Coordinates of C-alpha atoms and ligand atoms in Angstrom, one line a residue:
M15 CA 93.6 81.8 119.4
E16 CA 90.2 81.2 117.9
N17 CA 90.1 81.3 114.0
K18 CA 94.0 81.3 112.8
K19 CA 93.9 83.5 109.8
W20 CA 97.1 82.8 107.2
W21 CA 97.8 87.1 106.8
Q22 CA 98.5 86.4 110.9
S23 CA 101.8 85.1 110.0
S24 CA 102.1 86.7 106.9
V25 CA 104.9 88.9 106.5
V26 CA 104.3 91.7 103.5
Y27 CA 106.5 93.4 101.1
Q28 CA 105.4 97.1 100.1
I29 CA 106.7 98.4 97.1
Y30 CA 106.2 101.9 95.9
P31 CA 106.3 101.5 92.1
R32 CA 108.0 104.8 90.7
S33 CA 111.2 104.0 92.6
F34 CA 111.1 100.2 93.0
N35 CA 113.5 99.2 89.1
D36 CA 113.1 100.2 86.0
S37 CA 113.3 97.7 82.7
N38 CA 112.6 100.5 79.6
G39 CA 115.0 102.9 81.0
D40 CA 112.8 105.7 81.4
G41 CA 113.7 107.0 84.8
I42 CA 111.2 105.4 85.8
G43 CA 110.1 102.4 88.0
D44 CA 107.5 100.0 85.9
I45 CA 105.6 97.2 86.4
P46 CA 107.7 95.0 83.9
G47 CA 110.9 96.0 86.6
I48 CA 109.0 94.7 88.7
T49 CA 107.8 90.9 87.4
E50 CA 112.3 91.0 87.2
R51 CA 112.4 90.9 90.8
L52 CA 109.8 88.8 92.3
P53 CA 112.2 85.8 93.1
Y54 CA 114.0 88.5 94.6
I55 CA 110.8 89.2 96.7
A56 CA 109.7 85.4 96.9
E57 CA 113.6 84.6 98.1
L58 CA 113.4 86.7 101.4
G59 CA 110.5 85.7 102.1
A60 CA 107.5 87.3 101.9
D61 CA 103.7 86.4 101.4
V62 CA 102.5 88.8 99.8
I63 CA 103.3 91.9 98.0
W64 CA 101.7 95.9 98.9
L65 CA 101.6 97.6 96.0
S66 CA 101.3 101.1 96.2
P67 CA 98.8 102.9 93.2
V68 CA 99.5 102.0 89.0
Y69 CA 96.0 103.4 87.6
A70 CA 96.4 106.3 85.4
S71 CA 97.2 109.1 87.4
P72 CA 98.1 112.7 86.5
N73 CA 100.8 112.2 89.6
D74 CA 100.6 114.8 91.1
D75 CA 100.6 113.1 94.5
N76 CA 102.5 110.2 92.8
G77 CA 99.6 108.0 91.4
Y78 CA 97.1 109.1 94.8
D79 CA 95.4 110.4 92.7
I80 CA 93.1 108.1 90.9
S81 CA 91.9 109.3 87.3
D82 CA 90.9 106.2 86.2
Y83 CA 90.8 102.6 88.6
Q84 CA 90.3 100.2 86.2
A85 CA 93.3 101.5 83.6
I86 CA 97.3 101.1 83.6
M87 CA 99.8 104.5 85.2
T88 CA 100.9 105.1 80.9
E89 CA 104.9 105.1 82.7
F90 CA 103.9 102.2 84.8
G91 CA 103.9 99.8 81.4
T92 CA 99.9 97.8 79.7
M93 CA 97.6 95.9 81.3
E94 CA 98.2 93.3 79.7
E95 CA 101.8 93.7 81.6
F96 CA 99.9 94.3 85.2
D97 CA 98.6 90.6 84.3
I98 CA 101.9 88.8 83.3
M99 CA 103.1 90.6 86.2
L100 CA 100.0 89.1 88.5
A101 CA 100.3 85.2 88.1
K102 CA 104.0 84.9 88.1
A103 CA 103.3 86.7 91.8
N104 CA 101.1 84.2 92.9
E105 CA 102.7 81.4 91.1
L106 CA 105.3 82.3 94.0
G107 CA 103.4 81.9 96.2
I108 CA 103.1 85.3 96.6
K109 CA 99.6 87.6 96.7
I110 CA 99.3 91.2 95.1
M111 CA 97.7 93.8 98.0
M112 CA 95.9 96.7 96.2
D113 CA 96.5 100.1 97.2
L114 CA 92.6 101.6 97.4
V115 CA 93.0 105.2 97.7
V116 CA 88.7 105.8 97.4
N117 CA 88.9 109.0 99.7
H118 CA 89.2 111.5 97.0
T119 CA 90.1 110.9 93.3
S120 CA 92.1 112.2 91.2
D121 CA 89.9 115.7 90.4
E122 CA 91.0 114.8 86.3
H123 CA 88.9 112.2 86.7
K124 CA 85.4 112.5 85.0
W125 CA 83.7 111.8 87.6
F126 CA 85.2 115.1 89.0
L127 CA 85.2 116.5 85.5
E128 CA 81.3 115.5 85.3
S129 CA 80.7 117.0 88.1
K130 CA 82.3 120.1 89.1
S131 CA 80.6 121.3 85.4
S132 CA 78.2 122.1 86.9
K133 CA 75.5 122.1 90.2
D134 CA 72.2 120.2 88.8
N135 CA 75.1 117.4 87.5
P136 CA 73.9 113.9 88.2
Y137 CA 77.9 113.0 89.7
R138 CA 77.6 116.7 91.2
D139 CA 77.4 115.0 94.9
Y140 CA 79.5 112.4 94.0
Y141 CA 82.0 115.3 95.7
I142 CA 81.5 117.4 99.1
W143 CA 80.6 121.1 97.5
R144 CA 79.7 124.2 99.5
D145 CA 78.8 128.2 99.5
P146 CA 81.7 130.4 100.5
K147 CA 80.8 131.3 104.2
E148 CA 77.5 133.4 105.1
G149 CA 78.0 136.4 104.0
M150 CA 81.0 136.3 102.0
K151 CA 82.2 136.6 98.6
G152 CA 83.5 132.9 97.2
G153 CA 87.8 133.4 96.9
E154 CA 88.0 135.9 99.3
P155 CA 90.2 134.9 101.9
G156 CA 88.0 133.6 105.3
A157 CA 85.1 132.8 102.8
E158 CA 86.2 128.7 102.6
P159 CA 82.9 126.8 104.6
N160 CA 85.4 125.6 107.9
N161 CA 88.8 125.9 109.1
W162 CA 89.8 122.6 107.7
G163 CA 94.3 122.7 106.9
S164 CA 94.7 120.1 104.5
C165 CA 98.0 117.4 105.0
F166 CA 99.5 119.6 101.7
G167 CA 99.5 122.4 103.5
G168 CA 96.9 125.6 103.0
S169 CA 92.7 125.4 102.8
A170 CA 90.9 122.0 102.3
W171 CA 88.7 123.7 100.2
E172 CA 89.4 125.3 96.2
Y173 CA 86.6 127.9 94.5
D174 CA 85.5 127.1 91.6
K175 CA 84.1 129.9 90.0
T176 CA 82.2 128.3 86.9
T177 CA 79.3 127.1 89.9
G178 CA 80.6 129.2 92.9
Q179 CA 80.9 126.7 95.2
Y180 CA 84.0 125.0 97.1
Y181 CA 84.3 121.1 97.0
L182 CA 86.9 119.3 100.5
H183 CA 90.0 117.8 99.2
L184 CA 91.8 116.7 103.0
F185 CA 95.1 116.4 100.0
S186 CA 95.8 118.4 97.4
K187 CA 93.8 120.8 95.3
K188 CA 93.7 117.7 92.7
Q189 CA 92.5 115.3 94.5
P190 CA 89.3 116.2 95.8
D191 CA 87.0 113.4 98.4
L192 CA 84.2 111.6 97.2
N193 CA 81.0 111.6 98.7
W194 CA 80.9 108.4 100.3
D195 CA 77.1 109.2 102.1
N196 CA 76.1 109.2 99.0
P197 CA 75.4 105.3 98.7
K198 CA 75.8 105.1 94.2
V199 CA 79.8 105.9 95.0
R200 CA 79.5 103.0 97.3
E201 CA 78.0 101.2 94.9
E202 CA 80.6 102.1 92.3
V203 CA 83.8 101.6 94.1
F204 CA 82.5 97.7 95.5
S205 CA 82.1 97.2 92.0
M206 CA 85.7 98.5 91.2
M207 CA 86.8 96.2 94.1
R208 CA 85.4 93.1 93.1
W209 CA 86.9 94.3 89.3
W210 CA 90.4 93.5 90.9
L211 CA 89.1 90.5 93.2
D212 CA 87.8 88.5 90.2
K213 CA 91.4 89.5 88.7
G214 CA 92.6 87.7 91.2
V215 CA 94.8 89.5 93.1
G216 CA 95.1 89.5 96.4
G217 CA 93.6 92.2 98.9
F218 CA 93.5 95.4 99.9
R219 CA 95.4 98.1 101.6
M220 CA 92.9 100.7 102.3
D221 CA 94.3 105.0 101.9
V222 CA 93.4 106.9 104.9
I223 CA 90.0 104.9 105.2
S224 CA 89.2 107.1 108.7
L225 CA 88.3 109.5 107.0
I226 CA 85.2 108.5 104.4
S227 CA 82.4 109.4 106.8
K228 CA 83.4 113.6 107.8
P229 CA 81.5 115.3 110.9
E230 CA 78.0 116.2 110.3
G231 CA 77.9 119.6 109.4
L232 CA 81.4 119.2 108.4
P233 CA 82.0 121.7 112.4
D234 CA 85.3 124.1 111.9
G235 CA 88.2 122.2 114.3
I236 CA 91.0 123.8 117.3
P237 CA 93.3 125.4 114.8
M238 CA 97.6 124.7 115.5
G239 CA 100.2 126.6 115.2
T240 CA 99.2 127.1 110.8
G241 CA 95.8 128.9 112.2
Y242 CA 94.0 125.5 110.3
A243 CA 91.8 122.5 112.3
S244 CA 93.6 118.2 111.5
W245 CA 92.9 117.2 108.2
E246 CA 92.9 114.1 110.7
G247 CA 90.4 115.7 113.7
C248 CA 88.2 114.2 110.0
A249 CA 88.9 110.2 111.1
T250 CA 86.1 109.1 112.6
G251 CA 82.6 110.5 111.2
P252 CA 79.8 109.0 112.2
H253 CA 78.8 106.2 109.3
L254 CA 82.4 104.9 109.2
H255 CA 81.4 101.0 110.6
E256 CA 78.3 101.2 108.2
Y257 CA 80.5 101.7 105.3
L258 CA 83.2 99.6 106.6
R259 CA 80.6 96.5 107.1
E260 CA 79.0 97.2 104.4
M261 CA 82.0 96.7 101.9
N262 CA 82.3 94.4 104.4
E263 CA 79.1 92.3 104.0
K264 CA 78.9 93.4 99.5
V265 CA 82.4 92.1 98.6
L266 CA 85.2 91.6 101.4
S267 CA 83.1 88.7 102.5
K268 CA 83.0 87.0 99.5
Y269 CA 86.8 86.8 99.1
D270 CA 89.9 85.5 101.2
V271 CA 92.2 88.4 101.0
I272 CA 94.3 90.1 103.1
T273 CA 92.6 94.3 104.0
V274 CA 94.6 96.6 106.2
G275 CA 93.3 100.4 106.8
E276 CA 95.8 103.4 106.9
C277 CA 94.6 105.4 109.8
P278 CA 95.8 108.1 109.8
G279 CA 93.9 109.2 114.0
V280 CA 92.3 106.5 115.1
S281 CA 91.5 105.5 118.5
M282 CA 91.7 102.7 120.6
E283 CA 88.5 101.8 120.4
E284 CA 87.4 103.3 116.5
A285 CA 90.6 100.4 116.3
R286 CA 89.4 97.3 117.7
Q287 CA 85.7 98.4 114.8
Y288 CA 88.5 98.6 112.5
A289 CA 90.1 95.1 113.0
N290 CA 87.9 93.0 115.5
L291 CA 88.8 89.4 115.5
Q292 CA 84.9 88.5 113.9
G293 CA 85.9 90.1 110.9
T294 CA 83.4 92.1 109.9
E295 CA 85.3 94.9 109.2
L296 CA 89.3 94.9 108.3
N297 CA 91.4 92.2 109.3
M298 CA 93.7 94.9 110.9
L299 CA 95.1 98.7 110.6
F300 CA 97.8 101.2 110.5
Q301 CA 97.8 103.8 113.0
F302 CA 100.2 105.8 113.7
E303 CA 101.3 107.3 117.2
H304 CA 104.4 106.1 117.1
M305 CA 104.8 107.9 114.0
V306 CA 104.4 111.2 115.7
T307 CA 106.5 109.6 118.5
D308 CA 109.5 112.2 117.4
H309 CA 108.0 114.9 116.4
D310 CA 108.7 118.4 118.0
P311 CA 105.4 119.6 119.3
K312 CA 105.6 123.1 118.0
T313 CA 106.1 122.3 113.8
G314 CA 104.7 119.2 113.6
R315 CA 106.1 116.8 111.9
Y316 CA 108.8 119.0 109.9
G317 CA 110.5 120.8 112.5
I318 CA 113.9 119.0 113.7
S319 CA 111.7 115.5 115.4
K320 CA 114.4 113.6 118.1
L321 CA 114.2 109.9 118.8
N322 CA 112.1 109.7 122.2
L323 CA 113.0 106.1 122.8
P324 CA 110.3 105.8 125.6
R325 CA 107.4 107.5 123.8
L326 CA 108.2 105.5 120.8
K327 CA 108.3 102.1 123.3
A328 CA 104.6 103.2 124.6
A329 CA 103.4 104.2 121.4
M330 CA 103.9 100.8 120.3
N331 CA 103.0 99.1 123.5
N332 CA 99.5 101.0 123.8
W333 CA 99.3 99.2 120.4
E334 CA 100.2 95.0 121.7
T335 CA 98.4 95.7 124.7
G336 CA 95.1 97.5 123.1
L337 CA 94.7 95.8 120.5
E338 CA 95.3 92.8 122.1
G339 CA 91.8 90.1 122.1
Y340 CA 89.3 93.0 120.1
A341 CA 91.9 92.6 117.1
W342 CA 94.7 91.4 114.8
N343 CA 98.1 94.8 114.6
S344 CA 99.7 95.6 111.8
L345 CA 103.7 96.0 112.8
Y346 CA 106.8 98.7 110.5
W347 CA 108.7 101.0 110.5
D348 CA 108.7 102.8 107.8
N349 CA 106.1 103.2 104.7
H350 CA 106.5 105.7 101.5
D351 CA 105.1 108.7 103.5
Q352 CA 108.1 108.0 106.7
P353 CA 111.6 108.4 106.5
R354 CA 114.5 105.5 106.6
A355 CA 113.8 104.2 109.6
V356 CA 117.5 103.1 109.7
S357 CA 118.4 106.2 110.3
R358 CA 115.1 108.1 112.3
F359 CA 115.3 104.9 114.8
G360 CA 119.3 103.5 114.1
N361 CA 122.5 104.2 113.1
D362 CA 122.6 104.5 109.7
S363 CA 126.6 105.5 110.2
K364 CA 129.1 103.5 108.3
K365 CA 130.2 102.1 111.9
Y366 CA 126.3 101.2 113.2
R367 CA 124.2 100.9 109.8
E368 CA 123.4 97.3 109.4
L369 CA 124.1 96.5 113.0
S370 CA 121.9 98.7 113.7
A371 CA 119.0 98.4 111.0
K372 CA 119.0 94.3 112.3
M373 CA 118.2 95.3 115.7
L374 CA 115.7 96.6 114.8
G375 CA 114.0 94.2 112.7
T376 CA 114.5 92.6 115.4
C377 CA 113.0 94.6 117.1
L378 CA 109.9 94.4 115.2
H379 CA 109.2 91.6 113.8
L380 CA 109.6 88.9 117.3
M381 CA 105.9 91.1 118.5
K382 CA 102.3 90.2 117.8
G383 CA 100.8 91.8 114.5
T384 CA 102.1 91.5 110.8
P385 CA 104.5 92.8 110.2
Y386 CA 105.5 95.2 107.1
V387 CA 109.3 95.7 105.4
Y388 CA 109.8 98.7 102.8
Q389 CA 111.8 98.0 100.3
G390 CA 115.3 98.3 100.7
E391 CA 114.2 97.8 105.2
E392 CA 115.4 94.5 104.1
I393 CA 119.1 95.1 103.4
G394 CA 119.1 99.1 106.3
M395 CA 118.5 102.1 102.9
T396 CA 119.0 104.8 104.3
N397 CA 118.0 108.6 104.6
C398 CA 119.5 110.9 101.4
P399 CA 121.7 113.9 101.9
W400 CA 119.3 115.7 101.0
N401 CA 121.1 120.0 99.7
G402 CA 118.1 121.5 99.4
M403 CA 114.3 121.4 98.7
D404 CA 115.5 121.6 94.9
E405 CA 115.9 118.7 94.8
I406 CA 113.0 117.5 97.0
N407 CA 110.4 116.0 94.9
D408 CA 107.3 115.0 97.8
I409 CA 104.2 117.3 98.2
E410 CA 103.8 117.5 101.0
S411 CA 107.6 117.9 101.9
R412 CA 107.2 121.2 99.6
N413 CA 104.0 122.4 100.7
N414 CA 105.0 122.2 104.9
I415 CA 107.5 123.1 105.1
K416 CA 107.7 126.3 103.1
Q417 CA 104.6 126.6 105.3
N418 CA 106.1 126.7 108.5
I419 CA 108.3 129.1 107.4
E420 CA 106.2 131.7 106.7
K421 CA 104.8 131.3 110.0
G422 CA 107.6 131.1 111.6
L423 CA 108.1 127.9 112.9
V424 CA 111.3 127.1 111.6
N425 CA 114.1 129.0 109.5
E426 CA 114.8 128.2 105.9
K427 CA 119.2 127.8 107.3
D428 CA 117.1 124.2 108.8
V429 CA 115.8 123.2 105.9
P430 CA 118.2 121.0 104.9
E431 CA 118.4 119.1 108.1
I432 CA 114.5 119.0 108.3
L433 CA 114.6 117.3 104.9
R434 CA 116.9 114.4 105.6
L435 CA 115.4 113.5 108.6
Q436 CA 111.5 114.0 107.4
S437 CA 111.0 114.2 104.2
R438 CA 109.3 111.7 102.5
D439 CA 111.1 111.4 99.5
N440 CA 113.7 109.7 101.9
A441 CA 111.5 106.6 101.0
R442 CA 111.2 107.9 97.2
T443 CA 115.0 107.4 96.2
P444 CA 115.6 104.9 94.0
M445 CA 116.1 100.9 95.6
Q446 CA 119.5 100.2 95.2
W447 CA 120.0 96.8 93.3
D448 CA 123.3 97.1 93.0
D449 CA 127.2 99.5 92.7
S450 CA 126.5 100.2 89.0
K451 CA 125.9 103.1 87.6
N452 CA 123.0 104.9 89.3
A453 CA 122.2 102.3 91.5
G454 CA 121.1 99.3 88.5
F455 CA 117.5 101.6 89.0
T456 CA 117.6 101.9 85.9
T457 CA 119.7 102.9 81.9
G458 CA 118.2 106.3 82.6
T459 CA 117.8 109.5 84.0
P460 CA 116.3 108.9 87.8
W461 CA 113.5 110.8 88.5
L462 CA 114.9 111.3 91.6
R463 CA 118.8 111.3 93.0
I464 CA 119.3 108.2 94.1
N465 CA 121.0 108.1 97.8
P466 CA 125.4 108.8 96.8
D467 CA 125.8 105.9 99.3
Y468 CA 124.4 102.4 96.8
T469 CA 128.4 101.8 95.9
Y470 CA 127.8 100.0 99.4
V471 CA 124.4 99.6 100.2
N472 CA 122.9 97.7 97.6
A473 CA 121.0 94.0 96.8
K474 CA 123.7 92.6 95.4
D475 CA 126.4 92.2 97.4
A476 CA 123.3 92.5 100.8
T477 CA 121.8 88.4 99.0
E478 CA 126.1 87.4 98.6
R479 CA 126.8 87.9 102.5
D480 CA 125.0 86.1 104.8
D481 CA 126.1 88.0 107.2
S482 CA 123.5 91.0 105.5
V483 CA 120.6 93.1 106.7
Y484 CA 118.7 90.4 104.1
A485 CA 120.4 87.9 106.1
Y486 CA 119.2 87.8 108.7
Y487 CA 115.1 89.5 107.4
K488 CA 115.3 86.1 105.9
K489 CA 116.2 84.6 109.4
L490 CA 113.2 86.8 111.6
I491 CA 110.6 85.9 108.8
S492 CA 111.4 82.5 107.8
L493 CA 111.5 82.5 112.0
R494 CA 107.7 83.5 112.2
K495 CA 106.5 81.2 109.8
S496 CA 108.3 78.2 112.2
S497 CA 107.0 79.3 116.1
E498 CA 103.0 80.1 116.6
L499 CA 105.0 82.0 120.5
I500 CA 106.0 85.0 117.7
V501 CA 102.8 84.6 115.5
Y502 CA 99.9 84.1 118.1
G503 CA 102.5 84.9 121.8
D504 CA 100.9 88.3 124.0
F505 CA 103.6 90.6 124.8
K506 CA 104.0 92.4 127.8
L507 CA 106.2 95.4 127.9
L508 CA 109.8 95.8 131.0
D509 CA 111.3 98.4 131.7
P510 CA 109.2 101.2 129.9
D511 CA 111.3 104.2 130.7
N512 CA 114.7 103.3 130.5
A513 CA 115.9 105.5 127.6
E514 CA 117.9 102.8 125.9
V515 CA 116.5 99.3 125.9
F516 CA 113.0 98.1 125.0
S517 CA 112.7 94.7 125.7
Y518 CA 109.4 92.1 126.6
I519 CA 108.8 89.0 126.4
R520 CA 106.0 87.3 124.5
T521 CA 103.8 84.5 126.5
L522 CA 102.2 81.9 124.5
G523 CA 100.9 78.5 127.0
D524 CA 104.2 78.3 128.9
E525 CA 106.6 79.1 125.7
R526 CA 108.6 82.5 126.9
L527 CA 110.3 84.4 124.0
F528 CA 112.8 87.5 126.1
V529 CA 113.9 89.6 123.4
A530 CA 116.5 92.7 124.8
C531 CA 117.9 95.2 121.8
N532 CA 119.7 98.3 122.0
F533 CA 118.8 100.9 120.4
T534 CA 122.3 103.0 121.7
D535 CA 126.2 102.7 120.3
H536 CA 127.5 102.0 124.0
E537 CA 127.9 98.9 126.0
I538 CA 125.2 99.1 129.2
E539 CA 124.5 96.8 131.7
L540 CA 120.9 93.6 131.4
S541 CA 119.4 91.7 134.2
M542 CA 117.5 89.4 132.2
P543 CA 114.3 88.3 133.9
G544 CA 116.5 84.6 135.5
E545 CA 113.6 82.2 133.8
F546 CA 115.8 82.8 130.7
E547 CA 119.1 82.4 132.5
N548 CA 119.4 78.1 130.6
G549 CA 116.8 80.0 127.7
V550 CA 117.9 78.8 124.0
R551 CA 119.4 82.4 122.0
I552 CA 117.0 81.8 118.4
I553 CA 118.2 85.1 117.5
G554 CA 121.0 87.6 117.7
N555 CA 122.8 90.3 115.6
Y556 CA 126.3 89.8 117.5
E557 CA 127.8 86.3 116.5
N558 CA 128.5 85.0 120.0
E559 CA 126.2 85.6 123.1
M560 CA 126.5 86.7 125.8
K561 CA 124.5 86.8 128.7
N562 CA 124.0 90.2 131.0
T563 CA 125.0 93.2 128.3
L564 CA 124.2 94.3 126.0
R565 CA 126.7 95.3 123.1
P566 CA 126.7 98.6 120.7
Y567 CA 123.1 98.0 119.1
E568 CA 122.5 94.1 120.2
A569 CA 119.2 92.3 119.7
F570 CA 118.7 88.7 121.0
A571 CA 115.6 86.8 121.8
I572 CA 116.0 84.2 123.6
K573 CA 112.7 80.9 124.7
N574 CA 112.9 79.8 128.0
S575 CA 113.7 75.6 127.2
Ligands
TEU611 O1 98.7 108.9 103.1 C1 98.5 109.9 104.1 C2 99.4 109.6 105.3 O2 98.3 110.4 106.7 C3 100.9 111.1 105.3 O3 100.0 111.7 104.3 C4 101.2 109.8 106.4 O4 100.4 110.6 107.4 C5 101.7 111.7 106.4 O5 102.9 111.8 105.4 C6 102.2 111.6 107.8 O6 103.1 112.8 107.7 C7 97.6 108.0 102.0 C8 99.2 107.5 101.6 O7 99.9 107.3 101.9 C9 99.7 109.3 101.0 O8 101.2 108.6 100.1 C10 98.6 109.5 100.2 O9 100.0 111.9 99.5 C11 98.3 110.3 101.0 O10 97.6 108.9 101.9 C12 97.0 111.0 100.3 O11 96.5 110.2 99.2
CA612 CA1 110.4 103.0 83.0

């Protein structure tokens, strides 16, 4: 492997600040609360923290709508408290990777307040404004400039009476898209990035970076069941790689940082450019193919989803092999936008929760790429048993389920089940620290419901037991640090059509690793490749080793010598 990079053998831990740890009893997680828990993350063995946005924001999308990139959200604390947290993390050998949200700003950002004030304001072209459709009156249905839909439901265009034009918002109408074709916008972003890097942050996760260049002329897309064209259709416009190369040349190449681009809708061809090994754009990317393998095509995410293991394996295999030799991959089961891994891909019953969480950790962490651990995944946190929409905060769940009901794609009676399966709030229930009131997250009233299983799913219990999911994740993470085979070995999927077992082989020189994971609650006969018969088991989630069978949710890895 030519020019090895530190972030290729790193493990990243993601914090969603609002739900991580509340230090002042207002029911909302904050930066001093993060500082308190840094030793817990260091103990796990993570090298980097991906910090979801902490910037000033009106919280229409919980911080992904930024009103000042160089100020801290009041609820989260002060810039001084951020500096203390940063210094403490760096002292512990943990880099802070900031969340760079520059496809859009908040509509309360000063740039947008200026831009919307008049057509000839110097900031007008910081955003994307268009006239109503030819011959139609602004604001009337169908007058939008094209048929693009917002990720959060409805049209991606909002009519502004003051100037008689529409502005583009691929997310909420309080998140107007920046116009990256404007060099002034690019310079503003680059100087803000330098400001954070000069403070000593360790890199950036780049929010929906695949959307920053839009298709020429903003043409209509292919309408979905909702009547709108998918917002993802904007991915990879004509200037995208030009802008990322410019960002790399002017900013990133001057620092030794980790960067990961969030790229919904990305093709393999494009991905190989985004995360190319020559380092001219970003280090790695988040693709989404494995995140849609359980979706019902009729409803999209917000319907009754169901695990389809062969599809999941094919998606993971596609990216493990498709990037090989061209680009670097990220590895993740969940994040702040996705349901909890153990509920979605494993089994969150009392009997199998820990076993299947360890199986999922084995399956993911022994693949090729940089693994990401989402807060709570390391203790096997589960989806929340929501009763209904009134408990839900997330704008995406609320708007998309409402839209699916209006379009007759789902029934009202299915809403609780859909929420339990797919709401982003499953990942946003407060971190469960111990079995005391409010799971030790806050002494106040938590901003979002706490999962009732906190009495037995919590970090205190997990860090006290050596057979916990946390202890197992620690082993997986330290294995990666001691093995070039795990970091750099190539990946070969075995038995692709098998709907119960996910097995694969890693190879580096004459070193080989066989990984087998049972995704079911029953015992399965396993035909082990001969070369591993006398191999050495390097990790497994059952105490004793059995060679030719996989017990319920059993996972193990065997080295060939
Ligand atoms: O996510 C964009 C995005 O693709 C996600 O919304 C995800 O694909 C979707 O939830 C799937 O249903 C980023 C942030 O991670 C997300 O939290 C923000 O809401 C969004 O961008 C807008 O900034
Ligand atoms: Ca707080």
